[in-house]
Amino acid sequence: MLLRLFALTVLCVSTQVLAAPSAPVLPKVGIASPDGSLAVEVTTDNDGRPSYAVLRGGKPVITPSRLGFIFLDVPKFERNFVIARHSESSFDQSWEQPWGERRRIRNHYNELRVTLKEKTAPKRSIDVVFRVYDDGLGFRYEFPKQPGLEQVRIGSELTEFNIAEPATAWWIPAGEWNREEYLYHRTPLQEVGDAQTPITLRTDNGLHLSIHEAALVDYAGMNLTRIEGRKLRADLTPGIGDGKVVRNAPFNTPWRTLQVSDDAGGLVTSSLILNLNEPNTLGDVSWVKPMKYVGVWWEMHLDRKTWASGPKHGATNQNVMKHIDFAARHGFGGVLVEGWNVGWDGDWFGNGEDFSFTQPYPDFDIEKLAAYAKSRNVRLIGHHETSGNAAHYESQMDAAFDLYQRLGINAVKTGYVADAGQAKVMGLAGKVHYAWHEGQDMARHHLKVVTEAAKRHIAVNPHEPIKDTGLRRTYPNWISREGARGMEFSAWGVPGNPPEHEANLVFTRLLAGPMDYTPGIFGMKTRAPDGVATTWAKQLALYVVIYSPIQMAADLLENYEKNPGPFKFIEDVPVDWDETRVLNGEVGDYVTIVRKDRNSDDWYLGSVSDEEARELQAPLSFLQPGRKYVAQIYRDGDKADWKRAPQDIVIEERSVTSADTLTLRLAPGGGQAIRFVAR
Ligand code: NOJ
Ligand code: CA
């Protein structure tokens, strides 16, 4: 036996020795994360094709996946490369969020910079920089200025993600007319088509992955196309010319990101995307105020009022005053008013050029209302629906923001309702072009809005936006956005959001950043065939489960006035947090999240289910040991069920400590919300 082993070893060694002269040396460079669990390796093959691979605990997560570009004017970057240089560095610093789902964030990674150089003339080069964290990694391309590539016109990006194991995928399709507003598919990875990011995967071995991007600045948004098997490839959003991206060197691409976690909750608590963005460039941003708001809004979606002028006009002085008074009485910071400005009459969906962003309808006295709101310690939230016509909006943007600044309106909700591919941007030659919502020109447009607004201390909340890639770190006035199917779908005469929707969002769209989902509906009968497909307790839980520093109490005021008991939770729940933890969760099934208030010692819990009834355990070990808390519980009643008895809610109190474990009983389509008041 011993001898056989020995012989085998000799055989292996001799094979290696014999093979050595003919086999080329393939240099491989790599780096591991700070705790050594995650590693990346970069190599080039016989043809000089560069690739990277990712391993976790020594096991492949991403098998060799290629890197590169096809250009429009010069030969591609795809093969004929050598690794000319590489260098390593480490970084470990903590930073504080001005507002957020947690106060402090540790940014701890090891970096590998690889310079790829062509073997033959013109010997062009490109750097690929990898930042490897314990919970994931990001990599980006850095284009130096070099002959022949002063201006870079990218036809395609060739970045691939070869997923090592079979997996289940949660994804929405890319390139469809309704932008990001699709229900999530849950399919085997091998059935993914062209998908938007973040895309979430759970491998058959139980590893959770999310692929997305960070710091999408002056570049095209990335979708992922499945090429074959488990291989996904970058699919850049088209631009307005023949290049997907046109940039002058030097420049960097956004980070391509991979989050990795044993459990679904680990994806939610990861700060990878934020860490890969640049720090705050706006200086003191204490003027950005997280808040809850009400609005002249849901009544339009229910078709009881109109955006357009006429007998059903919603944005009247009287209606807005009523909302301001309500907000002041119940401690809300803002009142959103839509349909206040000229341009909504006729086909506003297709008439972006008709909008004025400074001229109110005659029955909306903007000066008087803004002053009245201020006097009651409430602010109006401005609304700029552009119908996707960014070119027209930009022509009025300065005047529009100047007006808001003068009136003390410090937040604006923008809107880009237009079919995908039908946004409008101004080309270089002064000609208006049709554009995709996530193309390079719209990436530029959104940053222009955010930076111009910042100059006037205005926060921005775009609907039908470009995807979130963590730029709130750099521009903290980019306070929230839509970018998925919001509550509004459950108001319209179309199939609304199904009970599993929010349990999907938490582990997919929400990994990108905050969402203005607009929860808090008690009037479950709407124009949608199934109405609002949750219980009341679940509506309350959404304030904790779906993170956003601005949260709407979206329902009609009368529904709150009639139901002060459950409404109390909406009044109490904060929007700015010291800490966030996920107690349990499975993608698309259920999730329980706890968050600590920034301005008190209180904790809040939100738990939501899909269409299944569930019993979940919630150990309270997150509470301060030795301290007593009163748990104010808002739970599904015994008969609660989203379809038959959504309003069956039990509100009760009990005294708890960190040693207790609560059993959460969630109804079908149900949830639970708890405030833990520190004593
Ligand atoms: C769609 C937005 O999501 C919604 O909130 C808004 O009311 C309408 N567009 C009109 O701007
Ligand atoms: Ca929308």
mmCIF file of C-alpha atoms in Angstrom, residues 132-441:
data_model
loop_
_atom_site.group_PDB
_atom_site.id
_atom_site.type_symbol
_atom_site.label_atom_id
_atom_site.label_comp_id
_atom_site.label_asym_id
_atom_site.label_seq_id
_atom_site.Cartn_x
_atom_site.Cartn_y
_atom_site.Cartn_z
ATOM 1 C CA VAL A 132 -12.362 41.562 -1.683
ATOM 2 C CA TYR A 133 -14.466 41.727 1.479
ATOM 3 C CA ASP A 134 -15.542 38.908 3.753
ATOM 4 C CA ASP A 135 -19.115 39.277 2.465
ATOM 5 C CA GLY A 136 -18.462 39.793 -1.230
ATOM 6 C CA LEU A 137 -16.335 41.590 -3.744
ATOM 7 C CA GLY A 138 -16.348 44.322 -6.319
ATOM 8 C CA PHE A 139 -14.178 44.811 -9.366
ATOM 9 C CA ARG A 140 -13.904 47.542 -11.926
ATOM 10 C CA TYR A 141 -11.929 48.373 -15.026
ATOM 11 C CA GLU A 142 -9.730 51.444 -15.049
ATOM 12 C CA PHE A 143 -8.929 52.839 -18.496
ATOM 13 C CA PRO A 144 -5.684 54.822 -18.635
ATOM 14 C CA LYS A 145 -5.157 57.479 -21.261
ATOM 15 C CA GLN A 146 -3.162 55.861 -24.066
ATOM 16 C CA PRO A 147 -2.672 56.222 -27.817
ATOM 17 C CA GLY A 148 -5.693 55.018 -29.769
ATOM 18 C CA LEU A 149 -7.923 55.020 -26.694
ATOM 19 C CA GLU A 150 -8.210 58.709 -25.882
ATOM 20 C CA GLN A 151 -11.906 58.468 -26.541
ATOM 21 C CA VAL A 152 -13.369 55.060 -25.751
ATOM 22 C CA ARG A 153 -16.540 53.969 -27.536
ATOM 23 C CA ILE A 154 -17.710 50.713 -26.001
ATOM 24 C CA GLY A 155 -19.771 48.331 -28.135
ATOM 25 C CA SER A 156 -20.059 45.645 -25.433
ATOM 26 C CA GLU A 157 -18.625 44.800 -22.078
ATOM 27 C CA LEU A 158 -17.594 41.150 -21.951
ATOM 28 C CA THR A 159 -17.571 40.657 -18.171
ATOM 29 C CA GLU A 160 -18.940 37.252 -17.259
ATOM 30 C CA PHE A 161 -20.190 35.500 -14.148
ATOM 31 C CA ASN A 162 -19.904 31.709 -14.441
ATOM 32 C CA ILE A 163 -21.830 30.418 -11.466
ATOM 33 C CA ALA A 164 -20.095 27.291 -10.156
ATOM 34 C CA GLU A 165 -23.130 25.477 -8.732
ATOM 35 C CA PRO A 166 -26.671 24.941 -9.962
ATOM 36 C CA ALA A 167 -28.902 27.578 -8.378
ATOM 37 C CA THR A 168 -32.380 29.055 -8.066
ATOM 38 C CA ALA A 169 -32.634 32.619 -9.372
ATOM 39 C CA TRP A 170 -34.922 35.537 -8.459
ATOM 40 C CA TRP A 171 -34.947 38.063 -11.273
ATOM 41 C CA ILE A 172 -36.930 40.500 -13.391
ATOM 42 C CA PRO A 173 -36.534 40.793 -17.161
ATOM 43 C CA ALA A 174 -34.462 43.566 -18.733
ATOM 44 C CA GLY A 175 -35.388 45.563 -21.827
ATOM 45 C CA GLU A 176 -39.161 45.274 -21.345
ATOM 46 C CA TRP A 177 -41.468 48.250 -21.765
ATOM 47 C CA ASN A 178 -42.375 48.710 -18.097
ATOM 48 C CA ARG A 179 -38.801 49.367 -16.968
ATOM 49 C CA GLU A 180 -38.161 47.929 -13.479
ATOM 50 C CA GLU A 181 -41.808 47.333 -12.652
ATOM 51 C CA TYR A 182 -42.149 43.557 -13.002
ATOM 52 C CA LEU A 183 -42.957 40.752 -10.611
ATOM 53 C CA TYR A 184 -39.988 38.606 -9.677
ATOM 54 C CA HIS A 185 -39.469 35.285 -11.429
ATOM 55 C CA ARG A 186 -38.210 32.391 -9.361
ATOM 56 C CA THR A 187 -36.596 29.932 -11.799
ATOM 57 C CA PRO A 188 -33.631 27.624 -12.068
ATOM 58 C CA LEU A 189 -30.560 29.684 -13.010
ATOM 59 C CA GLN A 190 -30.558 27.841 -16.341
ATOM 60 C CA GLU A 191 -33.886 29.483 -17.211
ATOM 61 C CA VAL A 192 -32.776 33.085 -16.692
ATOM 62 C CA GLY A 193 -33.044 35.172 -19.864
ATOM 63 C CA ASP A 194 -31.956 38.804 -19.920
ATOM 64 C CA ALA A 195 -32.143 39.950 -16.291
ATOM 65 C CA GLN A 196 -31.847 43.240 -14.444
ATOM 66 C CA THR A 197 -29.629 43.545 -11.415
ATOM 67 C CA PRO A 198 -29.637 42.966 -8.515
ATOM 68 C CA ILE A 199 -30.243 39.315 -9.388
ATOM 69 C CA THR A 200 -30.353 36.962 -6.406
ATOM 70 C CA LEU A 201 -29.238 33.320 -6.514
ATOM 71 C CA ARG A 202 -29.370 30.480 -4.033
ATOM 72 C CA THR A 203 -27.130 27.611 -5.007
ATOM 73 C CA ASP A 204 -28.235 24.031 -4.452
ATOM 74 C CA ASN A 205 -25.710 23.987 -1.597
ATOM 75 C CA GLY A 206 -27.521 26.863 0.103
ATOM 76 C CA LEU A 207 -25.106 29.688 -0.669
ATOM 77 C CA HIS A 208 -26.831 33.038 -1.355
ATOM 78 C CA LEU A 209 -25.416 35.317 -4.040
ATOM 79 C CA SER A 210 -26.416 38.692 -5.425
ATOM 80 C CA ILE A 211 -24.879 40.253 -8.527
ATOM 81 C CA HIS A 212 -25.257 43.991 -9.003
ATOM 82 C CA GLU A 213 -23.132 47.094 -9.552
ATOM 83 C CA ALA A 214 -21.905 50.026 -7.459
ATOM 84 C CA ALA A 215 -21.280 53.668 -8.364
ATOM 85 C CA LEU A 216 -23.004 53.827 -11.752
ATOM 86 C CA VAL A 217 -21.595 57.174 -12.881
ATOM 87 C CA ASP A 218 -21.450 58.301 -16.528
ATOM 88 C CA TYR A 219 -21.771 54.744 -17.789
ATOM 89 C CA ALA A 220 -24.538 52.447 -19.031
ATOM 90 C CA GLY A 221 -26.500 50.358 -16.513
ATOM 91 C CA MET A 222 -25.598 46.680 -16.620
ATOM 92 C CA ASN A 223 -28.086 43.875 -17.207
ATOM 93 C CA LEU A 224 -27.092 40.208 -17.325
ATOM 94 C CA THR A 225 -27.793 37.829 -20.186
ATOM 95 C CA ARG A 226 -27.521 34.092 -19.757
ATOM 96 C CA ILE A 227 -25.301 32.877 -22.560
ATOM 97 C CA GLU A 228 -25.420 29.131 -21.894
ATOM 98 C CA GLY A 229 -25.545 26.850 -18.895
ATOM 99 C CA ARG A 230 -24.856 28.912 -15.791
ATOM 100 C CA LYS A 231 -22.905 31.624 -17.584
ATOM 101 C CA LEU A 232 -24.179 35.212 -17.279
ATOM 102 C CA ARG A 233 -22.659 38.051 -19.272
ATOM 103 C CA ALA A 234 -22.876 41.828 -18.902
ATOM 104 C CA ASP A 235 -25.400 43.371 -21.259
ATOM 105 C CA LEU A 236 -24.990 47.142 -21.213
ATOM 106 C CA THR A 237 -28.033 49.355 -21.747
ATOM 107 C CA PRO A 238 -27.972 50.956 -25.198
ATOM 108 C CA GLY A 239 -27.007 54.608 -25.560
ATOM 109 C CA ILE A 240 -28.341 57.241 -27.937
ATOM 110 C CA GLY A 241 -25.606 56.689 -30.514
ATOM 111 C CA ASP A 242 -23.926 53.503 -31.667
ATOM 112 C CA GLY A 243 -21.763 53.169 -28.531
ATOM 113 C CA LYS A 244 -23.243 51.815 -25.312
ATOM 114 C CA VAL A 245 -20.765 54.053 -23.497
ATOM 115 C CA VAL A 246 -18.685 56.945 -24.820
ATOM 116 C CA ARG A 247 -16.010 58.277 -22.471
ATOM 117 C CA ASN A 248 -12.722 60.116 -22.623
ATOM 118 C CA ALA A 249 -9.861 58.318 -20.882
ATOM 119 C CA PRO A 250 -8.830 58.135 -18.135
ATOM 120 C CA PHE A 251 -11.998 56.784 -16.531
ATOM 121 C CA ASN A 252 -13.259 53.922 -14.400
ATOM 122 C CA THR A 253 -16.260 51.692 -14.979
ATOM 123 C CA PRO A 254 -18.768 51.132 -12.163
ATOM 124 C CA TRP A 255 -17.933 48.259 -9.788
ATOM 125 C CA ARG A 256 -19.307 44.862 -10.724
ATOM 126 C CA THR A 257 -20.406 43.371 -7.415
ATOM 127 C CA LEU A 258 -20.993 39.926 -5.952
ATOM 128 C CA GLN A 259 -22.422 39.537 -2.454
ATOM 129 C CA VAL A 260 -22.005 36.127 -0.852
ATOM 130 C CA SER A 261 -23.733 34.835 2.265
ATOM 131 C CA ASP A 262 -24.665 31.560 3.915
ATOM 132 C CA ASP A 263 -28.140 32.858 4.647
ATOM 133 C CA ALA A 264 -30.524 35.206 2.862
ATOM 134 C CA GLY A 265 -30.334 37.751 5.688
ATOM 135 C CA GLY A 266 -26.597 38.208 5.162
ATOM 136 C CA LEU A 267 -27.300 39.754 1.767
ATOM 137 C CA VAL A 268 -29.539 42.345 3.437
ATOM 138 C CA THR A 269 -27.067 43.382 6.143
ATOM 139 C CA SER A 270 -24.074 43.570 3.773
ATOM 140 C CA SER A 271 -22.758 47.108 3.171
ATOM 141 C CA LEU A 272 -20.705 46.124 0.123
ATOM 142 C CA ILE A 273 -22.499 48.392 -2.353
ATOM 143 C CA LEU A 274 -22.203 51.474 -0.122
ATOM 144 C CA ASN A 275 -18.576 50.740 0.712
ATOM 145 C CA LEU A 276 -17.675 50.666 -2.968
ATOM 146 C CA ASN A 277 -19.040 54.183 -3.474
ATOM 147 C CA GLU A 278 -17.051 57.355 -2.855
ATOM 148 C CA PRO A 279 -17.572 59.163 0.472
ATOM 149 C CA ASN A 280 -19.998 62.093 0.806
ATOM 150 C CA THR A 281 -18.965 64.962 -1.466
ATOM 151 C CA LEU A 282 -21.652 67.377 -0.245
ATOM 152 C CA GLY A 283 -20.148 68.283 3.128
ATOM 153 C CA ASP A 284 -22.647 69.160 5.848
ATOM 154 C CA VAL A 285 -25.883 67.441 4.888
ATOM 155 C CA SER A 286 -27.804 68.040 8.087
ATOM 156 C CA TRP A 287 -30.390 69.698 5.823
ATOM 157 C CA VAL A 288 -31.332 66.269 4.453
ATOM 158 C CA LYS A 289 -34.182 65.251 6.735
ATOM 159 C CA PRO A 290 -35.450 61.676 6.927
ATOM 160 C CA MET A 291 -39.210 61.874 7.457
ATOM 161 C CA LYS A 292 -42.622 60.357 7.076
ATOM 162 C CA TYR A 293 -45.108 62.011 4.803
ATOM 163 C CA VAL A 294 -48.705 61.971 3.638
ATOM 164 C CA GLY A 295 -49.950 63.215 0.316
ATOM 165 C CA VAL A 296 -52.508 64.152 -2.252
ATOM 166 C CA TRP A 297 -51.754 60.918 -4.036
ATOM 167 C CA TRP A 298 -53.563 57.601 -3.328
ATOM 168 C CA GLU A 299 -56.887 59.267 -4.135
ATOM 169 C CA MET A 300 -55.624 59.878 -7.674
ATOM 170 C CA HIS A 301 -54.516 56.290 -8.037
ATOM 171 C CA LEU A 302 -57.973 55.189 -6.890
ATOM 172 C CA ASP A 303 -59.421 57.540 -9.526
ATOM 173 C CA ARG A 304 -61.352 59.566 -6.955
ATOM 174 C CA LYS A 305 -59.351 62.660 -7.840
ATOM 175 C CA THR A 306 -57.312 63.713 -10.872
ATOM 176 C CA TRP A 307 -53.871 65.154 -11.512
ATOM 177 C CA ALA A 308 -55.483 67.168 -14.304
ATOM 178 C CA SER A 309 -57.466 70.337 -13.640
ATOM 179 C CA GLY A 310 -61.262 70.158 -13.534
ATOM 180 C CA PRO A 311 -64.002 69.118 -11.114
ATOM 181 C CA LYS A 312 -61.988 66.222 -9.629
ATOM 182 C CA HIS A 313 -58.698 68.126 -9.322
ATOM 183 C CA GLY A 314 -56.790 66.806 -6.283
ATOM 184 C CA ALA A 315 -54.243 69.589 -5.689
ATOM 185 C CA THR A 316 -56.703 72.244 -4.535
ATOM 186 C CA ASN A 317 -55.928 74.710 -1.772
ATOM 187 C CA GLN A 318 -58.585 73.174 0.423
ATOM 188 C CA ASN A 319 -57.436 69.573 -0.007
ATOM 189 C CA VAL A 320 -53.804 70.470 0.517
ATOM 190 C CA MET A 321 -54.611 72.493 3.682
ATOM 191 C CA LYS A 322 -56.476 69.465 5.001
ATOM 192 C CA HIS A 323 -53.347 67.334 4.459
ATOM 193 C CA ILE A 324 -51.079 69.927 6.067
ATOM 194 C CA ASP A 325 -53.311 70.049 9.146
ATOM 195 C CA PHE A 326 -53.378 66.263 9.356
ATOM 196 C CA ALA A 327 -49.580 66.065 9.008
ATOM 197 C CA ALA A 328 -49.108 68.671 11.736
ATOM 198 C CA ARG A 329 -51.525 66.898 14.100
ATOM 199 C CA HIS A 330 -49.857 63.515 13.672
ATOM 200 C CA GLY A 331 -46.195 64.500 13.483
ATOM 201 C CA PHE A 332 -45.516 63.943 9.771
ATOM 202 C CA GLY A 333 -42.745 66.015 8.207
ATOM 203 C CA GLY A 334 -44.083 66.350 4.684
ATOM 204 C CA VAL A 335 -47.075 66.588 2.383
ATOM 205 C CA LEU A 336 -46.588 65.390 -1.190
ATOM 206 C CA VAL A 337 -48.775 67.153 -3.714
ATOM 207 C CA GLU A 338 -49.052 65.785 -7.247
ATOM 208 C CA GLY A 339 -50.883 67.463 -10.103
ATOM 209 C CA TRP A 340 -50.106 70.975 -8.807
ATOM 210 C CA ASN A 341 -48.497 72.252 -11.994
ATOM 211 C CA VAL A 342 -49.628 72.992 -15.518
ATOM 212 C CA GLY A 343 -49.207 70.154 -18.013
ATOM 213 C CA TRP A 344 -51.408 67.331 -16.709
ATOM 214 C CA ASP A 345 -54.369 68.037 -18.987
ATOM 215 C CA GLY A 346 -54.478 65.857 -22.057
ATOM 216 C CA ASP A 347 -52.184 62.889 -22.558
ATOM 217 C CA TRP A 348 -49.518 63.602 -19.911
ATOM 218 C CA PHE A 349 -48.052 60.144 -20.377
ATOM 219 C CA GLY A 350 -46.769 61.213 -23.763
ATOM 220 C CA ASN A 351 -46.560 64.994 -23.414
ATOM 221 C CA GLY A 352 -43.524 65.749 -21.286
ATOM 222 C CA GLU A 353 -43.021 68.973 -23.244
ATOM 223 C CA ASP A 354 -46.272 70.431 -21.856
ATOM 224 C CA PHE A 355 -45.158 70.423 -18.248
ATOM 225 C CA SER A 356 -44.261 73.655 -16.512
ATOM 226 C CA PHE A 357 -42.265 73.133 -13.342
ATOM 227 C CA THR A 358 -42.900 76.640 -12.086
ATOM 228 C CA GLN A 359 -46.501 77.413 -13.011
ATOM 229 C CA PRO A 360 -49.129 76.128 -10.582
ATOM 230 C CA TYR A 361 -52.754 75.491 -11.486
ATOM 231 C CA PRO A 362 -54.906 78.475 -10.423
ATOM 232 C CA ASP A 363 -56.562 76.532 -7.582
ATOM 233 C CA PHE A 364 -53.162 75.730 -6.011
ATOM 234 C CA ASP A 365 -51.712 78.819 -4.305
ATOM 235 C CA ILE A 366 -48.144 77.619 -3.956
ATOM 236 C CA GLU A 367 -46.882 80.686 -2.043
ATOM 237 C CA LYS A 368 -49.658 80.574 0.518
ATOM 238 C CA LEU A 369 -49.603 76.783 0.942
ATOM 239 C CA ALA A 370 -45.821 76.568 1.328
ATOM 240 C CA ALA A 371 -45.940 79.315 3.984
ATOM 241 C CA TYR A 372 -48.878 77.702 5.771
ATOM 242 C CA ALA A 373 -47.093 74.339 5.827
ATOM 243 C CA LYS A 374 -43.961 75.926 7.260
ATOM 244 C CA SER A 375 -45.944 77.711 9.937
ATOM 245 C CA ARG A 376 -47.225 74.296 11.065
ATOM 246 C CA ASN A 377 -43.748 72.744 10.996
ATOM 247 C CA VAL A 378 -44.552 70.730 7.886
ATOM 248 C CA ARG A 379 -43.012 71.046 4.404
ATOM 249 C CA LEU A 380 -44.616 70.564 1.042
ATOM 250 C CA ILE A 381 -42.875 67.896 -1.023
ATOM 251 C CA GLY A 382 -42.584 69.048 -4.603
ATOM 252 C CA HIS A 383 -43.444 66.823 -7.539
ATOM 253 C CA HIS A 384 -41.839 66.943 -10.957
ATOM 254 C CA GLU A 385 -43.382 64.394 -13.303
ATOM 255 C CA THR A 386 -41.316 64.612 -16.471
ATOM 256 C CA SER A 387 -42.950 61.821 -18.515
ATOM 257 C CA GLY A 388 -39.391 60.707 -19.103
ATOM 258 C CA ASN A 389 -38.561 63.910 -20.956
ATOM 259 C CA ALA A 390 -35.263 64.654 -19.259
ATOM 260 C CA ALA A 391 -34.333 67.143 -21.988
ATOM 261 C CA HIS A 392 -37.404 69.297 -21.334
ATOM 262 C CA TYR A 393 -36.962 68.991 -17.565
ATOM 263 C CA GLU A 394 -33.333 70.097 -17.740
ATOM 264 C CA SER A 395 -34.397 73.206 -19.659
ATOM 265 C CA GLN A 396 -36.476 74.296 -16.632
ATOM 266 C CA MET A 397 -34.584 72.654 -13.805
ATOM 267 C CA ASP A 398 -32.742 75.715 -12.502
ATOM 268 C CA ALA A 399 -35.906 77.788 -12.330
ATOM 269 C CA ALA A 400 -37.837 74.910 -10.783
ATOM 270 C CA PHE A 401 -35.307 74.305 -8.006
ATOM 271 C CA ASP A 402 -34.853 78.053 -7.407
ATOM 272 C CA LEU A 403 -38.594 78.336 -6.842
ATOM 273 C CA TYR A 404 -38.612 75.460 -4.354
ATOM 274 C CA GLN A 405 -35.596 76.870 -2.540
ATOM 275 C CA ARG A 406 -37.265 80.244 -2.176
ATOM 276 C CA LEU A 407 -40.438 78.612 -0.816
ATOM 277 C CA GLY A 408 -38.548 76.332 1.597
ATOM 278 C CA ILE A 409 -39.621 73.169 -0.227
ATOM 279 C CA ASN A 410 -36.696 70.914 0.579
ATOM 280 C CA ALA A 411 -37.668 67.622 -1.047
ATOM 281 C CA VAL A 412 -38.834 66.734 -4.537
ATOM 282 C CA LYS A 413 -40.271 63.562 -6.000
ATOM 283 C CA THR A 414 -39.354 63.312 -9.665
ATOM 284 C CA GLY A 415 -41.033 60.964 -12.127
ATOM 285 C CA TYR A 416 -40.019 59.420 -15.450
ATOM 286 C CA VAL A 417 -43.210 57.746 -16.604
ATOM 287 C CA ALA A 418 -42.456 56.731 -20.196
ATOM 288 C CA ASP A 419 -42.037 53.318 -21.708
ATOM 289 C CA ALA A 420 -38.527 51.917 -21.583
ATOM 290 C CA GLY A 421 -36.547 53.265 -24.520
ATOM 291 C CA GLN A 422 -38.880 56.278 -24.736
ATOM 292 C CA ALA A 423 -37.193 58.670 -22.328
ATOM 293 C CA LYS A 424 -35.856 61.786 -24.058
ATOM 294 C CA VAL A 425 -32.419 63.293 -23.626
ATOM 295 C CA MET A 426 -30.563 66.134 -25.285
ATOM 296 C CA GLY A 427 -27.771 64.945 -27.567
ATOM 297 C CA LEU A 428 -24.527 66.835 -28.042
ATOM 298 C CA ALA A 429 -25.686 68.457 -31.266
ATOM 299 C CA GLY A 430 -28.711 69.975 -29.522
ATOM 300 C CA LYS A 431 -31.029 67.304 -30.916
ATOM 301 C CA VAL A 432 -33.441 65.383 -28.683
ATOM 302 C CA HIS A 433 -32.967 61.595 -28.734
ATOM 303 C CA TYR A 434 -35.029 58.713 -27.420
ATOM 304 C CA ALA A 435 -33.188 56.953 -24.624
ATOM 305 C CA TRP A 436 -33.386 54.023 -22.209
ATOM 306 C CA HIS A 437 -33.984 54.832 -18.546
ATOM 307 C CA GLU A 438 -30.673 53.223 -17.536
ATOM 308 C CA GLY A 439 -28.459 54.302 -20.416
ATOM 309 C CA GLN A 440 -25.382 56.485 -20.015
ATOM 310 C CA ASP A 441 -27.272 59.712 -20.770
#
